[in-house]
Structure formats: structure tokens, C-alpha cells
mmCIF file of C-alpha atoms in Angstrom:
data_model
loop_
_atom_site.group_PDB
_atom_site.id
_atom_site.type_symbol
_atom_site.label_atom_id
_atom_site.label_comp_id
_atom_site.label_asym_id
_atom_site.label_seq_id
_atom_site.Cartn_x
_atom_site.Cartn_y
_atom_site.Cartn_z
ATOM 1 C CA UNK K 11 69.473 46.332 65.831
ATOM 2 C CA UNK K 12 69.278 46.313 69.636
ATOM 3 C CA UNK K 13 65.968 47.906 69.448
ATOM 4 C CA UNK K 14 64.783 45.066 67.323
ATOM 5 C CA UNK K 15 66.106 42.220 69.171
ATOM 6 C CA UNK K 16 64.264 43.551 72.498
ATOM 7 C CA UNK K 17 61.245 43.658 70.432
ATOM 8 C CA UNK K 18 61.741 40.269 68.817
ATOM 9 C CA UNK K 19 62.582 38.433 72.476
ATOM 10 C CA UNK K 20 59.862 40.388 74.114
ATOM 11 C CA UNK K 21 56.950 41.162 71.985
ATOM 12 C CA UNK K 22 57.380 37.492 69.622
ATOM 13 C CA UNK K 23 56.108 35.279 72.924
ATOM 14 C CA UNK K 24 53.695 37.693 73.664
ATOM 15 C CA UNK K 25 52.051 38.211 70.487
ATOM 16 C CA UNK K 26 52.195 34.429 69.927
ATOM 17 C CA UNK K 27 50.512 33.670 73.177
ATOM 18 C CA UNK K 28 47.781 36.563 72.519
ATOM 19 C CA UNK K 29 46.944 35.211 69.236
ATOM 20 C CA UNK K 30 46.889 31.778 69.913
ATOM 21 C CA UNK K 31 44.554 32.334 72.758
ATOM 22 C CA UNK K 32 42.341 34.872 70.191
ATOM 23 C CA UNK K 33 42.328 32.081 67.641
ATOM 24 C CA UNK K 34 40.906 29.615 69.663
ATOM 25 C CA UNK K 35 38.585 32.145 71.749
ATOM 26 C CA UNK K 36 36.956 33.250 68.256
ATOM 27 C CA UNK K 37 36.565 29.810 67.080
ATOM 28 C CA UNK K 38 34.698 29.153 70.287
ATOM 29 C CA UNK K 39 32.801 32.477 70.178
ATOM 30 C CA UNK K 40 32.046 31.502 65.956
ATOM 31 C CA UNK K 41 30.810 28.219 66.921
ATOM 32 C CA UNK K 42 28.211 29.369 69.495
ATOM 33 C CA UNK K 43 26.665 32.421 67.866
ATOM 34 C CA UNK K 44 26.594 30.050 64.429
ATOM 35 C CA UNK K 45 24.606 27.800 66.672
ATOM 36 C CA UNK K 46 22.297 30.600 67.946
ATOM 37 C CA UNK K 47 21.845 31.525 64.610
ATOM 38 C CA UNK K 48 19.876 28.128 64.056
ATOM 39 C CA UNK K 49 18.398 28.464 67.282
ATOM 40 C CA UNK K 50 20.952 25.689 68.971
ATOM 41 C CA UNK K 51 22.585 26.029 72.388
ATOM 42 C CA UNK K 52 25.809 25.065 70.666
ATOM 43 C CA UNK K 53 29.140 23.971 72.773
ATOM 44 C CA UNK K 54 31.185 26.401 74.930
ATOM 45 C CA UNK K 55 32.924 29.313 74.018
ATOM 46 C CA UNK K 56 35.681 27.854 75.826
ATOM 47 C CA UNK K 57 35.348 24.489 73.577
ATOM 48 C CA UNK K 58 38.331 24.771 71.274
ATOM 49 C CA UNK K 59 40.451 24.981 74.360
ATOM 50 C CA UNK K 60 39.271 21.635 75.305
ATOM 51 C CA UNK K 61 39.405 20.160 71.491
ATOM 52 C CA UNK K 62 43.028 21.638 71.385
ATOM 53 C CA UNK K 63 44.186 20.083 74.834
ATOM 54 C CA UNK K 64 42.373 16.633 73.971
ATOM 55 C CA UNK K 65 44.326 16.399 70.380
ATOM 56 C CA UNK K 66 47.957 16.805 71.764
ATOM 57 C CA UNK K 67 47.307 14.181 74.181
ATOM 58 C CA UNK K 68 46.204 11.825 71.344
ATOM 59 C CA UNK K 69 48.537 9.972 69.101
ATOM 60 C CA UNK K 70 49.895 11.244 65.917
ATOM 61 C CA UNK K 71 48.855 8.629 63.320
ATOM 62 C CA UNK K 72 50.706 8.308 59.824
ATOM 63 C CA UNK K 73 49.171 6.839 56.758
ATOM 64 C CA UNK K 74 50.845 3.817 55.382
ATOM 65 C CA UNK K 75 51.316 5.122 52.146
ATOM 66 C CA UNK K 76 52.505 8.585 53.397
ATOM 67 C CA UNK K 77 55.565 10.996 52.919
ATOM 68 C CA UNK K 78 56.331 10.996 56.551
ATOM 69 C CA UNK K 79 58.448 13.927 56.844
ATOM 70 C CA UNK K 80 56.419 16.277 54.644
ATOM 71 C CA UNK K 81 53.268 14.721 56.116
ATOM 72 C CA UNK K 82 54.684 15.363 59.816
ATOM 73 C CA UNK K 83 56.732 18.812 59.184
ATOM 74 C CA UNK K 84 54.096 20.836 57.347
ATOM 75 C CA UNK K 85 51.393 21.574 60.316
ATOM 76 C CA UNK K 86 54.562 23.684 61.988
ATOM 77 C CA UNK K 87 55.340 25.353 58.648
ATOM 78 C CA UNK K 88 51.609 26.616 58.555
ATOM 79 C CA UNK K 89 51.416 27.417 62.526
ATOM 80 C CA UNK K 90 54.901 29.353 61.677
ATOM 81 C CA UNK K 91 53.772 31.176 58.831
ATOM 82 C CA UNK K 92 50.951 32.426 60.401
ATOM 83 C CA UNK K 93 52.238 33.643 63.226
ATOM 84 C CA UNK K 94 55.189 35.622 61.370
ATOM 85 C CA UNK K 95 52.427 36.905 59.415
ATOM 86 C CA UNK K 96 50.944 38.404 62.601
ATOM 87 C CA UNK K 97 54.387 39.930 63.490
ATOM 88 C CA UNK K 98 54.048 42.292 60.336
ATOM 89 C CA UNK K 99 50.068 43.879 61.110
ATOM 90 C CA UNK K 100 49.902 46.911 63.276
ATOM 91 C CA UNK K 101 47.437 46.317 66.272
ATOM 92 C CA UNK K 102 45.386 49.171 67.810
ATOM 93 C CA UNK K 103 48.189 52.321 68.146
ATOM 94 C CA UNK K 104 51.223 49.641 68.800
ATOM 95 C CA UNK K 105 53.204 49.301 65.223
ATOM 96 C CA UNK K 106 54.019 46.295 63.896
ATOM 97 C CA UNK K 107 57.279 44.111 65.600
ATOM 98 C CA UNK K 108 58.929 43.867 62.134
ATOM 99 C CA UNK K 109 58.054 47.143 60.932
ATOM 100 C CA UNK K 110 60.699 48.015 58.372
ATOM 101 C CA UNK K 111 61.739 44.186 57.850
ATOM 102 C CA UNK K 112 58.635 43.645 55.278
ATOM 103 C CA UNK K 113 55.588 44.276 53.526
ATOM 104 C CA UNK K 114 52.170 43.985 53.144
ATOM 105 C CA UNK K 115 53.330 41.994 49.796
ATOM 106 C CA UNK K 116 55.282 39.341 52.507
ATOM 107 C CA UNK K 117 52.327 39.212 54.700
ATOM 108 C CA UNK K 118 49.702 38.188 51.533
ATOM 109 C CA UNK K 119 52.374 35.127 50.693
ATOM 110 C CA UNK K 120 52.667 34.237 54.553
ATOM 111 C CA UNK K 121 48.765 34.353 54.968
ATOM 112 C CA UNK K 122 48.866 32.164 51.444
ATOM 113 C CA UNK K 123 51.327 29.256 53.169
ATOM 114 C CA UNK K 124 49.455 27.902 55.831
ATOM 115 C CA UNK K 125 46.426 26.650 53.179
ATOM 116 C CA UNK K 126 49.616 25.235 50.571
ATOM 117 C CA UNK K 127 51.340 23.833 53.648
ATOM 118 C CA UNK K 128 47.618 21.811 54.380
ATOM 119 C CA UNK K 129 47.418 21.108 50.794
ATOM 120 C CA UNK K 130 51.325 19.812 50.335
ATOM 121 C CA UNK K 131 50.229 17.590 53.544
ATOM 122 C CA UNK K 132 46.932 15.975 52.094
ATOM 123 C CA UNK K 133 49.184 15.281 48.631
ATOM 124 C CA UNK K 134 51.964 13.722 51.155
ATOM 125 C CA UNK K 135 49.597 11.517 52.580
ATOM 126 C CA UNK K 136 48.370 9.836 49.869
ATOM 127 C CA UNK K 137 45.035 9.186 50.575
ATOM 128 C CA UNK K 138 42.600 9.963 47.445
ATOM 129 C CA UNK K 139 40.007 11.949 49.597
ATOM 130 C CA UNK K 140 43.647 13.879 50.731
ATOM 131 C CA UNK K 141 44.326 14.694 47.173
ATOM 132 C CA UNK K 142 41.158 15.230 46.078
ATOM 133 C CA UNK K 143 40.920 17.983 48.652
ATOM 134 C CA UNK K 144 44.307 19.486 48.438
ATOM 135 C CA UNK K 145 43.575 19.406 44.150
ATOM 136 C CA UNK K 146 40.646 21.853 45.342
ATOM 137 C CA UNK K 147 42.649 23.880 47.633
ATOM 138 C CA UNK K 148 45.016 25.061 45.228
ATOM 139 C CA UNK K 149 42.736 25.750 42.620
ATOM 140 C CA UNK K 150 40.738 27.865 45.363
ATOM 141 C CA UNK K 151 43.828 29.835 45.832
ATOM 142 C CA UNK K 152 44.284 30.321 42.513
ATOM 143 C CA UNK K 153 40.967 32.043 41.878
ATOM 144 C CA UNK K 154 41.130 34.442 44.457
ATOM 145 C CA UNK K 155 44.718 35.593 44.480
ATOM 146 C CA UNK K 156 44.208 37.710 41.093
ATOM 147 C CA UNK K 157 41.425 40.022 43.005
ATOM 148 C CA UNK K 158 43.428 40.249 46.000
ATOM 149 C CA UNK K 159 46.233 41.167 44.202
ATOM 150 C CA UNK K 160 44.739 43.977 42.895
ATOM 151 C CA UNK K 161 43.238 45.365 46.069
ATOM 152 C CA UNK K 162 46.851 45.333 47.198
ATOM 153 C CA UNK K 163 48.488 47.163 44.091
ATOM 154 C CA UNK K 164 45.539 49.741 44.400
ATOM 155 C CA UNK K 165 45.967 50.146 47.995
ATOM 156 C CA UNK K 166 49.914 51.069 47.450
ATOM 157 C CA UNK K 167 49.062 53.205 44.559
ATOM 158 C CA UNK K 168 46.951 55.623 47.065
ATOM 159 C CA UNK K 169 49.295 55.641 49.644
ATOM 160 C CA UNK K 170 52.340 56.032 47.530
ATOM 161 C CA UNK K 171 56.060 56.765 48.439
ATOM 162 C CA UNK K 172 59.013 54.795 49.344
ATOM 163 C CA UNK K 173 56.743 52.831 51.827
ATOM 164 C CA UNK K 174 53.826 52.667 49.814
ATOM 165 C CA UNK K 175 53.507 48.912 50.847
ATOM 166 C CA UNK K 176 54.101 49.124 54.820
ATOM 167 C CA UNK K 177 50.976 47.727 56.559
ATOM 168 C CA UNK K 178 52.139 50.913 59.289
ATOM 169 C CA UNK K 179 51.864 53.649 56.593
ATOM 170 C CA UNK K 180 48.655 52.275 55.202
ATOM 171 C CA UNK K 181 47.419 52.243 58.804
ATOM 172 C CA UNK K 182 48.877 55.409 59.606
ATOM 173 C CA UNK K 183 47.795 57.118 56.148
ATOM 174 C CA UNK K 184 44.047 56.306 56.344
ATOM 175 C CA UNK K 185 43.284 55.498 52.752
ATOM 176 C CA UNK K 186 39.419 56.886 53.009
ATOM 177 C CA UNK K 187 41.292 60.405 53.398
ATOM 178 C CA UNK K 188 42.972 59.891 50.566
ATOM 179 C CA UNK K 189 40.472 60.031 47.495
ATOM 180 C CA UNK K 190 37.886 62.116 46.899
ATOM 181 C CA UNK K 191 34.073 61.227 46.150
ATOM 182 C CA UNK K 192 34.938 58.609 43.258
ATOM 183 C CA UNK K 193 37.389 57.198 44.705
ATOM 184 C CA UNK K 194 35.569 56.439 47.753
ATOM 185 C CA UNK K 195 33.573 54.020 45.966
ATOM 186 C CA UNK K 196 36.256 52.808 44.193
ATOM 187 C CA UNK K 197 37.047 52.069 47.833
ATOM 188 C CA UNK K 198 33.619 50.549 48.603
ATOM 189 C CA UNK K 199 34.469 47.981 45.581
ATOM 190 C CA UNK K 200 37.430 47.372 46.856
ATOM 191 C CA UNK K 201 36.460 46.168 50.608
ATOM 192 C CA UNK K 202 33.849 44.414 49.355
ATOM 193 C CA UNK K 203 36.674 42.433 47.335
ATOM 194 C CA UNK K 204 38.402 41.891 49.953
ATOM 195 C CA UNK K 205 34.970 40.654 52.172
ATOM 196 C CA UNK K 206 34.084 38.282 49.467
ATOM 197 C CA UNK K 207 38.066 37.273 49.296
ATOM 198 C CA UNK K 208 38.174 36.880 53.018
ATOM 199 C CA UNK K 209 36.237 33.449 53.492
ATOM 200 C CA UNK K 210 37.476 31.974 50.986
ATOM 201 C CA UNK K 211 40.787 32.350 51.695
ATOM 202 C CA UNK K 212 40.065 31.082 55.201
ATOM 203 C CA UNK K 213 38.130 28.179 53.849
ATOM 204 C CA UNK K 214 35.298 28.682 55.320
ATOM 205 C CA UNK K 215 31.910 27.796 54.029
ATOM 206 C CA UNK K 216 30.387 28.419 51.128
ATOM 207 C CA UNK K 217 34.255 28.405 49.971
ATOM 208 C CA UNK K 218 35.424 25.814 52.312
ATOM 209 C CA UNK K 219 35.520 23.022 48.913
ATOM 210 C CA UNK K 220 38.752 22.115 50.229
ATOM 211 C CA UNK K 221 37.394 20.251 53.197
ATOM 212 C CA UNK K 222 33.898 19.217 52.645
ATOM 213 C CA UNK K 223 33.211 16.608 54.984
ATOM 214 C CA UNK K 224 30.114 15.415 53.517
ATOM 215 C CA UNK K 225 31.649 15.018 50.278
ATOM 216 C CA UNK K 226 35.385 14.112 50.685
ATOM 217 C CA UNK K 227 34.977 13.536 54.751
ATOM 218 C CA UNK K 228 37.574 16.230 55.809
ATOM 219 C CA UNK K 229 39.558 16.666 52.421
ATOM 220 C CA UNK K 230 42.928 17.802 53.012
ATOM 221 C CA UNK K 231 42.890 17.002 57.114
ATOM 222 C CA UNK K 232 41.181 13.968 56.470
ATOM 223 C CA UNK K 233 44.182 12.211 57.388
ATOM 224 C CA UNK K 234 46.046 14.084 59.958
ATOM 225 C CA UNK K 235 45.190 13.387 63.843
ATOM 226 C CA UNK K 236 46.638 14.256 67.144
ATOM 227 C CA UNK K 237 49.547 17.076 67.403
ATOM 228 C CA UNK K 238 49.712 17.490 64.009
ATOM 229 C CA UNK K 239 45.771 18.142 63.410
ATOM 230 C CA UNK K 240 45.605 20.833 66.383
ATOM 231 C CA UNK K 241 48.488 22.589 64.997
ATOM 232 C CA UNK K 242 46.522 23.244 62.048
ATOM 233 C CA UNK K 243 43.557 24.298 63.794
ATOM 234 C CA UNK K 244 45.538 26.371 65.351
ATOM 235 C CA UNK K 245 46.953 28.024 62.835
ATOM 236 C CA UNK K 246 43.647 28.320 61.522
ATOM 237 C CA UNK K 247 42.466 30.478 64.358
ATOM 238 C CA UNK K 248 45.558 32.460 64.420
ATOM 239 C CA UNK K 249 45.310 33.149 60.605
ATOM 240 C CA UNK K 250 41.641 33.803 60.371
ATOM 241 C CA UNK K 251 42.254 36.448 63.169
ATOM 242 C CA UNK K 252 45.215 37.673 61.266
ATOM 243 C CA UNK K 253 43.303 38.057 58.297
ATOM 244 C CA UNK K 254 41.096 40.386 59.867
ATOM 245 C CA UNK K 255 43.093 42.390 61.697
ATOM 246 C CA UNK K 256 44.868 42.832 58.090
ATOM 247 C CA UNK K 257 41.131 44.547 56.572
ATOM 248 C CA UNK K 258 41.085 46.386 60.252
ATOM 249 C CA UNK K 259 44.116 47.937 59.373
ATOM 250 C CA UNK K 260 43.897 48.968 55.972
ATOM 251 C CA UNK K 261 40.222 49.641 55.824
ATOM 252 C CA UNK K 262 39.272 50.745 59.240
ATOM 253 C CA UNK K 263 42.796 52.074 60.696
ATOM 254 C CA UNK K 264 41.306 54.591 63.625
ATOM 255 C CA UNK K 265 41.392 54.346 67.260
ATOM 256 C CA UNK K 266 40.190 56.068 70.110
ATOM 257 C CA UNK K 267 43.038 57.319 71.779
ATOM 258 C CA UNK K 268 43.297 60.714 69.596
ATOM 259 C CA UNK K 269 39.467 61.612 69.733
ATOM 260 C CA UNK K 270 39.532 61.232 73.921
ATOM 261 C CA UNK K 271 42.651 62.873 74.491
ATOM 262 C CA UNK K 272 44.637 60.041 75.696
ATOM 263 C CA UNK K 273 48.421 59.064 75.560
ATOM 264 C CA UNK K 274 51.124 56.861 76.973
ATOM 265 C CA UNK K 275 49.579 53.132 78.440
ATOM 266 C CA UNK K 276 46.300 53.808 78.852
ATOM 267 C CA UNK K 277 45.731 54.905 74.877
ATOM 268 C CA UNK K 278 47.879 52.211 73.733
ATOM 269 C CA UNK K 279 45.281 49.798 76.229
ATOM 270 C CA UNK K 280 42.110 51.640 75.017
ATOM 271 C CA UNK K 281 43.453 51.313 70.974
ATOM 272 C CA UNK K 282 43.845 47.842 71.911
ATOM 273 C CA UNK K 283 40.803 46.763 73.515
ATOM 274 C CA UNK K 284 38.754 49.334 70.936
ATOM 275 C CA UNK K 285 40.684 46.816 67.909
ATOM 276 C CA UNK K 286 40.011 43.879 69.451
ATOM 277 C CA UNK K 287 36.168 45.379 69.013
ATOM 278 C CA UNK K 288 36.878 45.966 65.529
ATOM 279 C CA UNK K 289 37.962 42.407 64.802
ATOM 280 C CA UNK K 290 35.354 40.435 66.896
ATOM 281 C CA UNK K 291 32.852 42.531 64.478
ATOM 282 C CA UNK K 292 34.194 41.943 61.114
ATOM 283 C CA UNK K 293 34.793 38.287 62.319
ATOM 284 C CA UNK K 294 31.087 37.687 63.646
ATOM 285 C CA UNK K 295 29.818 39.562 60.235
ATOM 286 C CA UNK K 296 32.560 38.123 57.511
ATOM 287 C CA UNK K 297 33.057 34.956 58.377
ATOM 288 C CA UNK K 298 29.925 33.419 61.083
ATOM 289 C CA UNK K 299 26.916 35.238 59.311
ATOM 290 C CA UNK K 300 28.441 33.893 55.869
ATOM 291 C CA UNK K 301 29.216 30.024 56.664
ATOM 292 C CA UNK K 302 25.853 30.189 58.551
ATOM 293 C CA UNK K 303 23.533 31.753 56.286
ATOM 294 C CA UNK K 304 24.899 30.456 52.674
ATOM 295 C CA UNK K 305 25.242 27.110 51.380
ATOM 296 C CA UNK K 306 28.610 25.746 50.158
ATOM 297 C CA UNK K 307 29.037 26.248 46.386
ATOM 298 C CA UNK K 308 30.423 24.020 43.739
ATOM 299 C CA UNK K 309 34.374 24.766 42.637
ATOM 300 C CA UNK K 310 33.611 25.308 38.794
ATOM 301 C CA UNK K 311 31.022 28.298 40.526
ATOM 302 C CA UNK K 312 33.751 29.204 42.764
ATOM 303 C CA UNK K 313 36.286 29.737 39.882
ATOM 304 C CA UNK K 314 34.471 31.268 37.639
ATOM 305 C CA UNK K 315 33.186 34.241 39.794
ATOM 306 C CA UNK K 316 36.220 35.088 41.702
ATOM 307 C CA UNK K 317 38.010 34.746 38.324
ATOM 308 C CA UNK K 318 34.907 36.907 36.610
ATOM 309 C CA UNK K 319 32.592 38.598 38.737
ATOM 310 C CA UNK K 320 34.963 39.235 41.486
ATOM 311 C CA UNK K 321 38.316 39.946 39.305
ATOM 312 C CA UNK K 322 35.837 42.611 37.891
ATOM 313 C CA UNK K 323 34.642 44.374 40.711
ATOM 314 C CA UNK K 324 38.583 45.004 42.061
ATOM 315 C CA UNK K 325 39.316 46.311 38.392
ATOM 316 C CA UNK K 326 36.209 48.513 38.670
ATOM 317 C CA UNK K 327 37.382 49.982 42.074
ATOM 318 C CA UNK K 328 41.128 50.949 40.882
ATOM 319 C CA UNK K 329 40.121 52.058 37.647
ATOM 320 C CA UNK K 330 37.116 54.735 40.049
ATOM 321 C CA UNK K 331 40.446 55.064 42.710
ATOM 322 C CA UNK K 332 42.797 55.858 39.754
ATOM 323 C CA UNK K 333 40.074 58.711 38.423
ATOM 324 C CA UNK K 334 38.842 59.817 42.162
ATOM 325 C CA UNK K 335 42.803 59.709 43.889
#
């Protein structure tokens, strides 16, 4: 218990801090190598800090017609949840702070509450382009929760045990080593799940229906203004980064430290700068080639391929993990 209270007071502010500043960094470092992409100079990296400072100076605005409490209370519930989320993912060769207090299971519903919180807020505020967008939000959710939950039972079933479910012993178990050749692309299926699972659950175009600001001018943050709208952007940077560093540590655990030799500080620095790597990567691949290089799609073609083609694919890869474990 003492060991976990000197993590909580002294790792808590620090991991906060870290990922709040990696949040915002990536959504600067998105935004300019999206503009590259379309051969713009784009804003700087350093942007978001700027948007984020500008916002809390502004004034928080409430709609007329609004639940004020819900409408006012819900960007901390979504900042909160993502940051306890972060608080359960191993990083580099440092475990998790609440390793042993929860799940990856608690960690898919934490990652699932900043998006509800967003969508509870646009309903609160009673605007109809509000609604409209938080009506599209949940059925989002709703398509893509069935495949993910089945990446997630399938991951567990490899790694079995007591702690089957521990983001540390999936990290620490290296899944790939695991299966043999079938499984392995049982595997394959399953990452690519999660790839395809992985923008939309961070509403990001094509999946980013939710929002849409050329059809329903923001959606769900159409609304929201001031403190309240940069506390959901950024809990929007700290989930997205979450998010992957959640696929870094179940799909692509290793670090450096044990192929150079290293120990004490300087491997734990080395794991860490080496994951860091790892996430800036999947990030610039997953997320910025995607919203950049495919148009948004329409929510009956979202649906029905996360609920068909998609649902499929993550049956597919447990029923080749099942045969190949």
C-alpha cells in the first residue's frame, strides 16, 4: 500500500504532465506532416500549445437551452478518464502505476468514456447540430466495440493465466511468441482490426461522422467554447496517444534495453525514448496518412463494415489463433 501511494503521488503528476504535453505535441506534429502531405506549409508544431493557451483565456459560453451542469462537468469526466486510462499501459520497460488495480478490460471502457462524455455533452446542450452529432457518436461506438472486443478476448486467450488480462503480462508475454505459423496470421488479422478500429475510435477522419464540420459544423463540440472546449481537445490528444501506446504494448511490446546490454536508468531512458519512437510511428501511419489520404465515409457505410467486414476479419483471426496457439 505504501509502495502504491509513492507511485500514485509521484508518478500520477508526472505521467499527466508527460502526456498532456505528448497530446498536444502530436496534434501539432499530425497537423504539419497532414499539411505536407498536400504540399502546404501548415501551422507550427508548437500550434496546439498556442490554441490550448488562447481557449482557457476565453469565456466559457452556455447554450440557453442547455443542461448546465452536465454540459459544464463532462469535458473533466473525459480529460479524467483518459488520463486514468494512461495510468494502466506499460511505457517502454517502466510497468504500469496501477499495475494490479485493473485490466486491459478497465482501460477499453476508460478509452470508451471520453467520446460518451462528448456525446452526453452535445445531448445536454440541446442544440440539434449537438444531437445530431452525439446520435452519430454513439452509434459509431457501437459498431466498433464488437471487433474490439474480440481482439481483446483473443488476446487474453493467448496469454492465459490468472492475469491473462494485465496490459503488463501481455507486454511482458509477447503474444507473437506465443502461436505458431497460423496463429501468426491470425495475429496479422487481428492488428489490422485493431488499425482499422483505431481511427475510428479516435474520431478521426474518414470515421470522424461525429463531428463533421461541413455537414453538422462541429457536431458534438459545436457548442462548447473556452475551458471547456480545450479540455476536450485535450483529452483528445492524451487519448489518441493512449490509444497507441495500448497497440505498442500488446502488438509491438520490445525494447532495446535487453538486445544492448543495458540496465538500471539508462535502459529504462533508452526503452523510453525507443517507445516514444514506436508511438510517433504508428501515430504518423494510423491516424495522419488515414485522415489525409481517405475521404470521410457515410455512417450507414461505417456500420455496416465494422459490424460486417470488420466483425469478420477479428472472428477470422481467433478462430486461425485458436487452431495456430
Amino acid at each position: 500500500m505504501d509502495n502504491l501511494l509513492i507511485r500514485l503521488l509521484i508518478g500520477v503528476p508526472l505521467i499527466t504532465l508527460a502526456f498532456i504535453f505528448l497530446g498536444l505535441l502530436y496534434h501539432g506534429i499530425d497537423r504539419k506532416i497532414s499539411a505536407r502531405m498536400q504540399w502546404r506549409e501548415g501551422p507550427p508544431i508548437i500550434q496546439p500549445f498556442y490554441d490550448v493557451r488562447k481557449l482557457l483565456t476565453k469565456k466559457n459560453l452556455v447554450p440557453e437551452n442547455a443542461v448546465g451542469w452536465i454540459f459544464n462537468s463532462v469535458p473533466f469526466i473525459a480529460m479524467a478518464a483518459a488520463i486514468l486510462a494512461v495510468l494502466y499501459i506499460p511505457i517502454g520497460s517502466m510497468n504500469p502505476i496501477l499495475e494490479g488495480y485493473g485490466d486491459i478490460i478497465i482501460v477499453v471502457y476508460l478509452l470508451a468514456a471520453p467520446p460518451l462524455a462528448m456525446s452526453i455533452g452535445g445531448f445536454a446542450s440541446g442544440a440539434p447540430f449537438a444531437s445530431l452529432g452525439s446520435q452519430r457518436e454513439i452509434t459509431v461506438m457501437m459498431s466498433y466495440e464488437l471487433p474490439l472486443a474480440i481482439v481483446v478476448a483473443t488476446i487474453a486467450y493467448i496469454v492465459g493465466g490468472e492475469t491473462a488480462f494485465s496490459l503488463a503480462t501481455i507486454a511482458d508475454a509477447n503474444i507473437w511468441s506465443l502461436v505458431g505459423p497460423i496463429g501468426f496470421i491470425g495475429l496479422i488479422l487481428l492488428l489490422t482490426v485493431m488499425i482499422v478500429v483505431s481511427p475510428a475510435k479516435l474520431a478521426k477522419i474518414p470515421f470522424d461522422i461525429s463531428k463533421a464540420k461541413t455537414e453538422i459544423s462541429g457536431g458534438t463540440l459545436s457548442e462548447y467554447s473556452g475551458r471547456n472546449l480545450a479540455l476536450f481537445y485535450i483529452a483528445d490528444g492524451v487519448k489518441t496517444v493512449a490509444i497507441i501506446a495500448l497497440l505498442v504494448a500488446i502488438f509491438f511490446p520490445w525494447n532495446l534495453s535487453p538486445i544492448l546490454g543495458l540496465t538500471g536508468a539508462i535502459a529504462i531512458a533508452i526503452d523510453f525514448v525507443f517507445f516514444l519512437i514506436k508511438v510517433l510511428v504508428l501515430m504518423a501511419i494510423i491516424v495522419t496518412f488515414v485522415r489525409t489520404a481517405f475521404a470521410r465515409i457515410k455512417i450507414d457505410q461505417l456500420s455496416r463494415n465494422f459490424i460486417g467486414l470488420v466483425s469478420t476479419l477479428a472472428l477470422l483471426g481467433l478462430i486461425l489463433v485458436m487452431i495456430g496457439a
